[in-house]
């Protein structure tokens, strides 16, 4: 077999099943090899940011990496924002980046690029395979590195791809188990939970599962502690039957208020709570200055194991506090973020996956669905918008039997709108809701928060935050990419369209025409504070 | 004034007039400052790759840099492919990349990123401004660096932007003139041109102007040499009244044949001719092994000056060989790359700017328009597709009185399709022609050339190169972004739509439905060889 075949067989042997691709000439032998090796599903994307975002969504739902196939440095650059997002969420990903043949690099052809240099800032592991005989070893190592919750980027020169590799593929390697939390740290946590101080247990990371939520709830009750999640964990189980867990608000001012008086903070998978951005005269650190913080378990550690040990030591034998099912009525009247949220809560089907890049409008949907049917909620972990539509592609491929609901701001949707085409091509069971308010609403809020120009945009600044001129017709765009689509202008029409989409398999987009958010962030929608 | 105002005023003082923006929270003070400082046009883009591609197109047409405003490392990542393209074309660009406040970086917030690390591989100069008092100096230096035909990336921390800078802006600095070619090199070139060997003069770089073409033509006649351009110079003047100059073909096999027998090669602005990609058993270097190559002038050197000196020394007093105006009739019948090309040649208005990302179909248009009305032709210099639509935005802003004609492959259009919205928003005089053949045609050609799987794609590979399922309806997409659009399915309808677009100011898109290219590269369309 040649190098490309050896690599794909190696990836398949390590359990990788999907490759999100946007290939070019230097990847043609890899593409050819997809017909020679069985077991790798190839999902074509029209832009590399769709491929990497899909891999991020896939990893969050499948709990294992997908691979991407990218074309030299520029292709990797196009993918970079969503690789960043995955990296911040500690989601595993294996990027295969084709390069010129090794002997061709010296000639500085137009696409010659410093791939390792571009990959480095967003990768935990970067390596350029040097020979066809090495590629099996290198591919297996890439998957091992990714399995640690990391970004592995393997550069594949064209001659390594097309060269002969008689040694064949690497056999399956059992992935490493998550590291157990050391006893001394568990002991310290137990002492903190027993000392009567005001304590918050903060969960975060790749996947706050049903079981993890229940364990944390039991532990928190036994210890008299609060339990909450970081603002944007990659994936959290919620809705009816899930444990009652708060969420740290996004706005630094509200988050600080929420943590006021907290004397101890135990972090499991979450980082220390800090402001998303800096603002003049606003603290970067959200916890009180005298709060004792214990990083009990990192996102790659055995969080469930740590919770189990602590629950046992604290005699946390009570039942977890679980949410009841409470479905609101269908909304009536004007369509806005609130009525959209109410409709979602009413119609969300059992075990759906919600991909939330609704930005300001998404903030309204989160608390509204706390008592909806049980579901998973996926968050943007790295703050780089343009993740939602691609992540929905990946989530739907990872879980073909589950409905995926993608909440998208109009502004964020436009970064990677090409993802709609892949939804149509693969006939993915995704319903996209576009919150079309013609604004970068979050930036109006942020403009006020930064205090720039006294918080009041001038004409040029206001224009830079307004994307409703010209109007964006997402129904037309989606239809143009093969996705059935409708436009909703009232709560009634939205409900009707959403109900139809929930009852039908396959991609559908609803262009929800809503009014812009009131930009005064000091009176955020009730949704701004975060119950999970 | 604050740091942001100081920076913008400094940029304006150095002659920068346009900023292509896609801002986020960390850039809010920069956005606010656009209302406090006069003279900077702010063009909002829905994706950073549109901003950088527009800056590239602007630079090619305006002959000076624009600035971009980007949001931290991920925003720069989104811009990276078109920064790469500009860099390869030696086109000047000033990227302003907002960052967290300096004191906030230590907290590793979600958008914290290694901006300098990401910028490095595609920038000639990268610097992070450290204090508001430094920003005027740093901004002026960024423009100076860009003025050398380089990519300058200035990282602007939020607190540098919002902090007070009583020193104000930097005064105007006169940009450096292009470096004169050293006398010894001119003397060597003169000797080579006089020695009777078979010699080719190859032009390239940022701008092969009318005057430069004429000088080269006169010199070539006097010396009995050929004159040609590199395959993808950033900008070349052509059509009726321009000098007759050949173009080096794209396909390595054809380019090598074209250069066979060449004993001497003089490079002015062009690099040594090498194959775009490597292929098994195909030479990377396109010139004969025994060809003497003289890099007479780099893209930043005074190419016109060198040509003048040589023309004088060789007594090149004859008139240049100029093209006659020869307009073909309007085509009739089936619509394909050939009839589209013929229609373009017929209808292209005087002094139009053609932005060519037509890929395989663009190859047909180039020779067909050699005798059309005089125009400028912009090429993709770095091979990273997704440049065309943004570059057309930038070209139209640089030259508002000229018609811009953007030739786009369906595949390449989808990388940065959001550029259409900016065309509508700014009411730019751009006509976009989409060669909609439902294929990555060039990759079918390249698949055969690489010899992968004997040159015949299997079912998965073939599917990876086919983008017609689902069908992409560019009329719907363009309309959805506010651009008027039509679909052409015959030569007659295409001509009618093109004539109407040429007669009307403002953006229009024609979705030209053409059959896929025959993927046998060994019989490329006659257009594959390149007369310029």
PDB file of N, CA, C and O in Angstrom, chain A residues 281-339:
ATOM      1  N   UNK A 281     -11.778  49.201  34.096  1.00  0.00           N
ATOM      2  CA  UNK A 281     -12.310  49.248  35.461  1.00  0.00           C
ATOM      3  C   UNK A 281     -13.219  48.077  35.823  1.00  0.00           C
ATOM      4  O   UNK A 281     -14.079  48.196  36.685  1.00  0.00           O
ATOM      5  N   UNK A 282     -13.061  46.957  35.141  1.00  0.00           N
ATOM      6  CA  UNK A 282     -13.782  45.743  35.520  1.00  0.00           C
ATOM      7  C   UNK A 282     -12.735  44.673  35.810  1.00  0.00           C
ATOM      8  O   UNK A 282     -11.771  44.527  35.057  1.00  0.00           O
ATOM      9  N   UNK A 283     -12.919  43.952  36.910  1.00  0.00           N
ATOM     10  CA  UNK A 283     -11.926  42.944  37.298  1.00  0.00           C
ATOM     11  C   UNK A 283     -11.900  41.803  36.291  1.00  0.00           C
ATOM     12  O   UNK A 283     -12.942  41.395  35.770  1.00  0.00           O
ATOM     13  N   UNK A 284     -10.719  41.283  36.005  1.00  0.00           N
ATOM     14  CA  UNK A 284     -10.590  40.125  35.115  1.00  0.00           C
ATOM     15  C   UNK A 284     -10.983  38.835  35.826  1.00  0.00           C
ATOM     16  O   UNK A 284     -11.573  37.936  35.234  1.00  0.00           O
ATOM     17  N   UNK A 285     -10.645  38.764  37.129  1.00  0.00           N
ATOM     18  CA  UNK A 285     -10.949  37.557  37.903  1.00  0.00           C
ATOM     19  C   UNK A 285     -12.340  37.690  38.505  1.00  0.00           C
ATOM     20  O   UNK A 285     -12.684  38.723  39.082  1.00  0.00           O
ATOM     21  N   UNK A 286     -13.144  36.664  38.339  1.00  0.00           N
ATOM     22  CA  UNK A 286     -14.555  36.764  38.727  1.00  0.00           C
ATOM     23  C   UNK A 286     -14.823  36.306  40.153  1.00  0.00           C
ATOM     24  O   UNK A 286     -15.819  36.700  40.757  1.00  0.00           O
ATOM     25  N   UNK A 287     -13.956  35.467  40.689  1.00  0.00           N
ATOM     26  CA  UNK A 287     -14.179  34.986  42.063  1.00  0.00           C
ATOM     27  C   UNK A 287     -13.657  36.028  43.049  1.00  0.00           C
ATOM     28  O   UNK A 287     -12.794  36.828  42.711  1.00  0.00           O
ATOM     29  N   UNK A 288     -14.179  36.027  44.268  1.00  0.00           N
ATOM     30  CA  UNK A 288     -13.715  36.999  45.260  1.00  0.00           C
ATOM     31  C   UNK A 288     -12.209  36.827  45.517  1.00  0.00           C
ATOM     32  O   UNK A 288     -11.669  35.726  45.387  1.00  0.00           O
ATOM     33  N   UNK A 289     -11.575  37.927  45.899  1.00  0.00           N
ATOM     34  CA  UNK A 289     -10.118  37.926  46.057  1.00  0.00           C
ATOM     35  C   UNK A 289      -9.667  36.901  47.093  1.00  0.00           C
ATOM     36  O   UNK A 289      -8.603  36.298  46.961  1.00  0.00           O
ATOM     37  N   UNK A 290     -10.489  36.688  48.128  1.00  0.00           N
ATOM     38  CA  UNK A 290     -10.065  35.786  49.204  1.00  0.00           C
ATOM     39  C   UNK A 290     -10.631  34.381  49.048  1.00  0.00           C
ATOM     40  O   UNK A 290     -10.583  33.579  49.983  1.00  0.00           O
ATOM     41  N   UNK A 291     -11.164  34.093  47.898  1.00  0.00           N
ATOM     42  CA  UNK A 291     -11.736  32.762  47.656  1.00  0.00           C
ATOM     43  C   UNK A 291     -10.602  31.753  47.454  1.00  0.00           C
ATOM     44  O   UNK A 291      -9.695  31.980  46.654  1.00  0.00           O
ATOM     45  N   UNK A 292     -10.685  30.650  48.167  1.00  0.00           N
ATOM     46  CA  UNK A 292      -9.688  29.598  47.971  1.00  0.00           C
ATOM     47  C   UNK A 292     -10.127  28.718  46.804  1.00  0.00           C
ATOM     48  O   UNK A 292     -11.249  28.209  46.779  1.00  0.00           O
ATOM     49  N   UNK A 293      -9.234  28.557  45.835  1.00  0.00           N
ATOM     50  CA  UNK A 293      -9.602  27.812  44.623  1.00  0.00           C
ATOM     51  C   UNK A 293      -8.777  26.541  44.551  1.00  0.00           C
ATOM     52  O   UNK A 293      -7.547  26.579  44.654  1.00  0.00           O
ATOM     53  N   UNK A 294      -9.444  25.415  44.400  1.00  0.00           N
ATOM     54  CA  UNK A 294      -8.735  24.150  44.214  1.00  0.00           C
ATOM     55  C   UNK A 294      -9.061  23.595  42.828  1.00  0.00           C
ATOM     56  O   UNK A 294     -10.218  23.310  42.521  1.00  0.00           O
ATOM     57  N   UNK A 295      -8.023  23.473  41.998  1.00  0.00           N
ATOM     58  CA  UNK A 295      -8.195  22.821  40.691  1.00  0.00           C
ATOM     59  C   UNK A 295      -8.146  21.321  40.951  1.00  0.00           C
ATOM     60  O   UNK A 295      -7.093  20.685  40.870  1.00  0.00           O
ATOM     61  N   UNK A 296      -9.305  20.781  41.267  1.00  0.00           N
ATOM     62  CA  UNK A 296      -9.381  19.392  41.702  1.00  0.00           C
ATOM     63  C   UNK A 296      -9.105  18.422  40.553  1.00  0.00           C
ATOM     64  O   UNK A 296      -8.357  17.468  40.701  1.00  0.00           O
ATOM     65  N   UNK A 297      -9.725  18.670  39.400  1.00  0.00           N
ATOM     66  CA  UNK A 297      -9.544  17.760  38.258  1.00  0.00           C
ATOM     67  C   UNK A 297      -9.534  18.579  36.977  1.00  0.00           C
ATOM     68  O   UNK A 297     -10.380  19.444  36.787  1.00  0.00           O
ATOM     69  N   UNK A 298      -8.569  18.307  36.125  1.00  0.00           N
ATOM     70  CA  UNK A 298      -8.525  18.953  34.819  1.00  0.00           C
ATOM     71  C   UNK A 298      -9.500  18.282  33.872  1.00  0.00           C
ATOM     72  O   UNK A 298     -10.066  17.227  34.197  1.00  0.00           O
ATOM     73  N   UNK A 299      -9.716  18.894  32.696  1.00  0.00           N
ATOM     74  CA  UNK A 299     -10.706  18.343  31.769  1.00  0.00           C
ATOM     75  C   UNK A 299     -10.340  16.943  31.277  1.00  0.00           C
ATOM     76  O   UNK A 299     -11.216  16.191  30.876  1.00  0.00           O
ATOM     77  N   UNK A 300      -9.053  16.585  31.352  1.00  0.00           N
ATOM     78  CA  UNK A 300      -8.658  15.248  30.901  1.00  0.00           C
ATOM     79  C   UNK A 300      -8.592  14.232  32.024  1.00  0.00           C
ATOM     80  O   UNK A 300      -8.321  13.060  31.790  1.00  0.00           O
ATOM     81  N   UNK A 301      -8.856  14.669  33.247  1.00  0.00           N
ATOM     82  CA  UNK A 301      -8.769  13.751  34.383  1.00  0.00           C
ATOM     83  C   UNK A 301     -10.077  12.978  34.571  1.00  0.00           C
ATOM     84  O   UNK A 301     -11.093  13.286  33.941  1.00  0.00           O
ATOM     85  N   UNK A 302     -10.036  12.017  35.454  1.00  0.00           N
ATOM     86  CA  UNK A 302     -11.222  11.191  35.725  1.00  0.00           C
ATOM     87  C   UNK A 302     -12.142  11.940  36.695  1.00  0.00           C
ATOM     88  O   UNK A 302     -12.108  11.713  37.908  1.00  0.00           O
ATOM     89  N   UNK A 303     -12.949  12.818  36.146  1.00  0.00           N
ATOM     90  CA  UNK A 303     -13.823  13.677  36.952  1.00  0.00           C
ATOM     91  C   UNK A 303     -14.882  12.839  37.667  1.00  0.00           C
ATOM     92  O   UNK A 303     -15.138  13.012  38.862  1.00  0.00           O
ATOM     93  N   UNK A 304     -15.492  11.917  36.930  1.00  0.00           N
ATOM     94  CA  UNK A 304     -16.517  11.068  37.547  1.00  0.00           C
ATOM     95  C   UNK A 304     -15.929  10.286  38.713  1.00  0.00           C
ATOM     96  O   UNK A 304     -16.557  10.164  39.781  1.00  0.00           O
ATOM     97  N   UNK A 305     -14.729   9.765  38.515  1.00  0.00           N
ATOM     98  CA  UNK A 305     -14.072   9.003  39.587  1.00  0.00           C
ATOM     99  C   UNK A 305     -13.859   9.854  40.820  1.00  0.00           C
ATOM    100  O   UNK A 305     -14.108   9.403  41.957  1.00  0.00           O
ATOM    101  N   UNK A 306     -13.420  11.083  40.608  1.00  0.00           N
ATOM    102  CA  UNK A 306     -13.178  11.981  41.741  1.00  0.00           C
ATOM    103  C   UNK A 306     -14.477  12.277  42.475  1.00  0.00           C
ATOM    104  O   UNK A 306     -14.525  12.268  43.723  1.00  0.00           O
ATOM    105  N   UNK A 307     -15.540  12.520  41.721  1.00  0.00           N
ATOM    106  CA  UNK A 307     -16.839  12.803  42.353  1.00  0.00           C
ATOM    107  C   UNK A 307     -17.323  11.595  43.148  1.00  0.00           C
ATOM    108  O   UNK A 307     -17.883  11.735  44.247  1.00  0.00           O
ATOM    109  N   UNK A 308     -17.105  10.413  42.615  1.00  0.00           N
ATOM    110  CA  UNK A 308     -17.545   9.190  43.298  1.00  0.00           C
ATOM    111  C   UNK A 308     -16.815   9.026  44.631  1.00  0.00           C
ATOM    112  O   UNK A 308     -17.432   8.741  45.662  1.00  0.00           O
ATOM    113  N   UNK A 309     -15.511   9.207  44.607  1.00  0.00           N
ATOM    114  CA  UNK A 309     -14.726   9.064  45.836  1.00  0.00           C
ATOM    115  C   UNK A 309     -15.202  10.072  46.878  1.00  0.00           C
ATOM    116  O   UNK A 309     -15.425   9.733  48.050  1.00  0.00           O
ATOM    117  N   UNK A 310     -15.395  11.320  46.452  1.00  0.00           N
ATOM    118  CA  UNK A 310     -15.809  12.367  47.391  1.00  0.00           C
ATOM    119  C   UNK A 310     -17.218  12.095  47.916  1.00  0.00           C
ATOM    120  O   UNK A 310     -17.500  12.297  49.117  1.00  0.00           O
ATOM    121  N   UNK A 311     -18.109  11.641  47.052  1.00  0.00           N
ATOM    122  CA  UNK A 311     -19.483  11.345  47.481  1.00  0.00           C
ATOM    123  C   UNK A 311     -19.462  10.263  48.555  1.00  0.00           C
ATOM    124  O   UNK A 311     -20.199  10.329  49.546  1.00  0.00           O
ATOM    125  N   UNK A 312     -18.597   9.295  48.360  1.00  0.00           N
ATOM    126  CA  UNK A 312     -18.477   8.210  49.324  1.00  0.00           C
ATOM    127  C   UNK A 312     -17.939   8.734  50.662  1.00  0.00           C
ATOM    128  O   UNK A 312     -18.498   8.453  51.722  1.00  0.00           O
ATOM    129  N   UNK A 313     -16.881   9.540  50.590  1.00  0.00           N
ATOM    130  CA  UNK A 313     -16.268  10.033  51.832  1.00  0.00           C
ATOM    131  C   UNK A 313     -17.213  10.935  52.615  1.00  0.00           C
ATOM    132  O   UNK A 313     -17.174  10.977  53.840  1.00  0.00           O
ATOM    133  N   UNK A 314     -18.029  11.689  51.861  1.00  0.00           N
ATOM    134  CA  UNK A 314     -18.948  12.592  52.550  1.00  0.00           C
ATOM    135  C   UNK A 314     -20.285  11.927  52.863  1.00  0.00           C
ATOM    136  O   UNK A 314     -21.216  12.583  53.336  1.00  0.00           O
ATOM    137  N   UNK A 315     -20.385  10.639  52.569  1.00  0.00           N
ATOM    138  CA  UNK A 315     -21.632   9.930  52.811  1.00  0.00           C
ATOM    139  C   UNK A 315     -22.795  10.528  52.042  1.00  0.00           C
ATOM    140  O   UNK A 315     -23.897  10.668  52.564  1.00  0.00           O
ATOM    141  N   UNK A 316     -22.530  10.902  50.813  1.00  0.00           N
ATOM    142  CA  UNK A 316     -23.574  11.532  49.999  1.00  0.00           C
ATOM    143  C   UNK A 316     -24.463  10.450  49.411  1.00  0.00           C
ATOM    144  O   UNK A 316     -24.310  10.049  48.256  1.00  0.00           O
ATOM    145  N   UNK A 317     -25.371   9.974  50.231  1.00  0.00           N
ATOM    146  CA  UNK A 317     -26.203   8.847  49.803  1.00  0.00           C
ATOM    147  C   UNK A 317     -27.589   9.287  49.367  1.00  0.00           C
ATOM    148  O   UNK A 317     -28.396   8.488  48.932  1.00  0.00           O
ATOM    149  N   UNK A 318     -27.875  10.599  49.482  1.00  0.00           N
ATOM    150  CA  UNK A 318     -29.195  11.097  49.087  1.00  0.00           C
ATOM    151  C   UNK A 318     -29.377  11.060  47.580  1.00  0.00           C
ATOM    152  O   UNK A 318     -28.409  10.890  46.827  1.00  0.00           O
ATOM    153  N   UNK A 319     -30.615  11.201  47.164  1.00  0.00           N
ATOM    154  CA  UNK A 319     -30.894  11.263  45.723  1.00  0.00           C
ATOM    155  C   UNK A 319     -30.497  12.637  45.193  1.00  0.00           C
ATOM    156  O   UNK A 319     -30.553  13.627  45.929  1.00  0.00           O
ATOM    157  N   UNK A 320     -30.064  12.708  43.943  1.00  0.00           N
ATOM    158  CA  UNK A 320     -29.769  14.021  43.356  1.00  0.00           C
ATOM    159  C   UNK A 320     -31.058  14.814  43.169  1.00  0.00           C
ATOM    160  O   UNK A 320     -32.151  14.223  43.108  1.00  0.00           O
ATOM    161  N   UNK A 321     -30.908  16.126  43.118  1.00  0.00           N
ATOM    162  CA  UNK A 321     -32.069  16.975  42.847  1.00  0.00           C
ATOM    163  C   UNK A 321     -32.223  17.064  41.328  1.00  0.00           C
ATOM    164  O   UNK A 321     -31.353  17.614  40.645  1.00  0.00           O
ATOM    165  N   UNK A 322     -33.315  16.519  40.834  1.00  0.00           N
ATOM    166  CA  UNK A 322     -33.511  16.456  39.383  1.00  0.00           C
ATOM    167  C   UNK A 322     -34.623  17.412  38.950  1.00  0.00           C
ATOM    168  O   UNK A 322     -35.515  17.740  39.707  1.00  0.00           O
ATOM    169  N   UNK A 323     -34.538  17.824  37.704  1.00  0.00           N
ATOM    170  CA  UNK A 323     -35.560  18.722  37.158  1.00  0.00           C
ATOM    171  C   UNK A 323     -36.820  17.959  36.780  1.00  0.00           C
ATOM    172  O   UNK A 323     -36.753  16.872  36.222  1.00  0.00           O
ATOM    173  N   UNK A 324     -37.947  18.595  37.059  1.00  0.00           N
ATOM    174  CA  UNK A 324     -39.230  18.087  36.570  1.00  0.00           C
ATOM    175  C   UNK A 324     -39.437  18.526  35.125  1.00  0.00           C
ATOM    176  O   UNK A 324     -38.906  19.558  34.717  1.00  0.00           O
ATOM    177  N   UNK A 325     -40.232  17.778  34.405  1.00  0.00           N
ATOM    178  CA  UNK A 325     -40.644  18.212  33.079  1.00  0.00           C
ATOM    179  C   UNK A 325     -41.693  19.310  33.216  1.00  0.00           C
ATOM    180  O   UNK A 325     -42.706  19.114  33.880  1.00  0.00           O
ATOM    181  N   UNK A 326     -41.405  20.459  32.638  1.00  0.00           N
ATOM    182  CA  UNK A 326     -42.382  21.565  32.653  1.00  0.00           C
ATOM    183  C   UNK A 326     -42.358  22.198  31.277  1.00  0.00           C
ATOM    184  O   UNK A 326     -41.432  22.940  30.944  1.00  0.00           O
ATOM    185  N   UNK A 327     -43.369  21.918  30.493  1.00  0.00           N
ATOM    186  CA  UNK A 327     -43.398  22.463  29.129  1.00  0.00           C
ATOM    187  C   UNK A 327     -44.302  23.685  29.085  1.00  0.00           C
ATOM    188  O   UNK A 327     -45.465  23.610  29.497  1.00  0.00           O
ATOM    189  N   UNK A 328     -43.796  24.791  28.594  1.00  0.00           N
ATOM    190  CA  UNK A 328     -44.651  25.976  28.456  1.00  0.00           C
ATOM    191  C   UNK A 328     -45.641  25.784  27.311  1.00  0.00           C
ATOM    192  O   UNK A 328     -45.449  24.914  26.453  1.00  0.00           O
ATOM    193  N   UNK A 329     -46.683  26.599  27.319  1.00  0.00           N
ATOM    194  CA  UNK A 329     -47.610  26.596  26.185  1.00  0.00           C
ATOM    195  C   UNK A 329     -46.898  27.156  24.951  1.00  0.00           C
ATOM    196  O   UNK A 329     -45.841  27.770  25.070  1.00  0.00           O
ATOM    197  N   UNK A 330     -47.475  26.919  23.793  1.00  0.00           N
ATOM    198  CA  UNK A 330     -46.937  27.560  22.585  1.00  0.00           C
ATOM    199  C   UNK A 330     -47.125  29.069  22.712  1.00  0.00           C
ATOM    200  O   UNK A 330     -48.178  29.531  23.135  1.00  0.00           O
ATOM    201  N   UNK A 331     -46.126  29.829  22.337  1.00  0.00           N
ATOM    202  CA  UNK A 331     -46.277  31.291  22.420  1.00  0.00           C
ATOM    203  C   UNK A 331     -47.196  31.816  21.324  1.00  0.00           C
ATOM    204  O   UNK A 331     -47.397  31.165  20.303  1.00  0.00           O
ATOM    205  N   UNK A 332     -47.707  32.987  21.559  1.00  0.00           N
ATOM    206  CA  UNK A 332     -48.589  33.653  20.588  1.00  0.00           C
ATOM    207  C   UNK A 332     -48.101  35.083  20.411  1.00  0.00           C
ATOM    208  O   UNK A 332     -47.499  35.658  21.317  1.00  0.00           O
ATOM    209  N   UNK A 333     -48.357  35.652  19.261  1.00  0.00           N
ATOM    210  CA  UNK A 333     -48.091  37.081  19.076  1.00  0.00           C
ATOM    211  C   UNK A 333     -46.752  37.359  18.432  1.00  0.00           C
ATOM    212  O   UNK A 333     -46.319  36.645  17.520  1.00  0.00           O
ATOM    213  N   UNK A 334     -46.107  38.401  18.927  1.00  0.00           N
ATOM    214  CA  UNK A 334     -44.877  38.882  18.287  1.00  0.00           C
ATOM    215  C   UNK A 334     -43.761  37.852  18.436  1.00  0.00           C
ATOM    216  O   UNK A 334     -43.678  37.142  19.438  1.00  0.00           O
ATOM    217  N   UNK A 335     -42.915  37.794  17.408  1.00  0.00           N
ATOM    218  CA  UNK A 335     -41.751  36.909  17.459  1.00  0.00           C
ATOM    219  C   UNK A 335     -40.555  37.697  17.980  1.00  0.00           C
ATOM    220  O   UNK A 335     -40.203  38.747  17.436  1.00  0.00           O
ATOM    221  N   UNK A 336     -39.968  37.201  19.054  1.00  0.00           N
ATOM    222  CA  UNK A 336     -38.731  37.779  19.578  1.00  0.00           C
ATOM    223  C   UNK A 336     -37.936  36.661  20.238  1.00  0.00           C
ATOM    224  O   UNK A 336     -38.378  35.503  20.249  1.00  0.00           O
ATOM    225  N   UNK A 337     -36.778  37.007  20.789  1.00  0.00           N
ATOM    226  CA  UNK A 337     -35.943  35.958  21.371  1.00  0.00           C
ATOM    227  C   UNK A 337     -36.721  35.185  22.438  1.00  0.00           C
ATOM    228  O   UNK A 337     -36.569  33.964  22.578  1.00  0.00           O
ATOM    229  N   UNK A 338     -37.577  35.889  23.168  1.00  0.00           N
ATOM    230  CA  UNK A 338     -38.338  35.243  24.234  1.00  0.00           C
ATOM    231  C   UNK A 338     -39.368  34.253  23.717  1.00  0.00           C
ATOM    232  O   UNK A 338     -39.476  33.130  24.236  1.00  0.00           O
ATOM    233  N   UNK A 339     -40.104  34.655  22.683  1.00  0.00           N
ATOM    234  CA  UNK A 339     -41.128  33.727  22.181  1.00  0.00           C
ATOM    235  C   UNK A 339     -40.487  32.578  21.399  1.00  0.00           C
ATOM    236  O   UNK A 339     -40.989  31.455  21.427  1.00  0.00           O
TER     237      UNK A 339
END
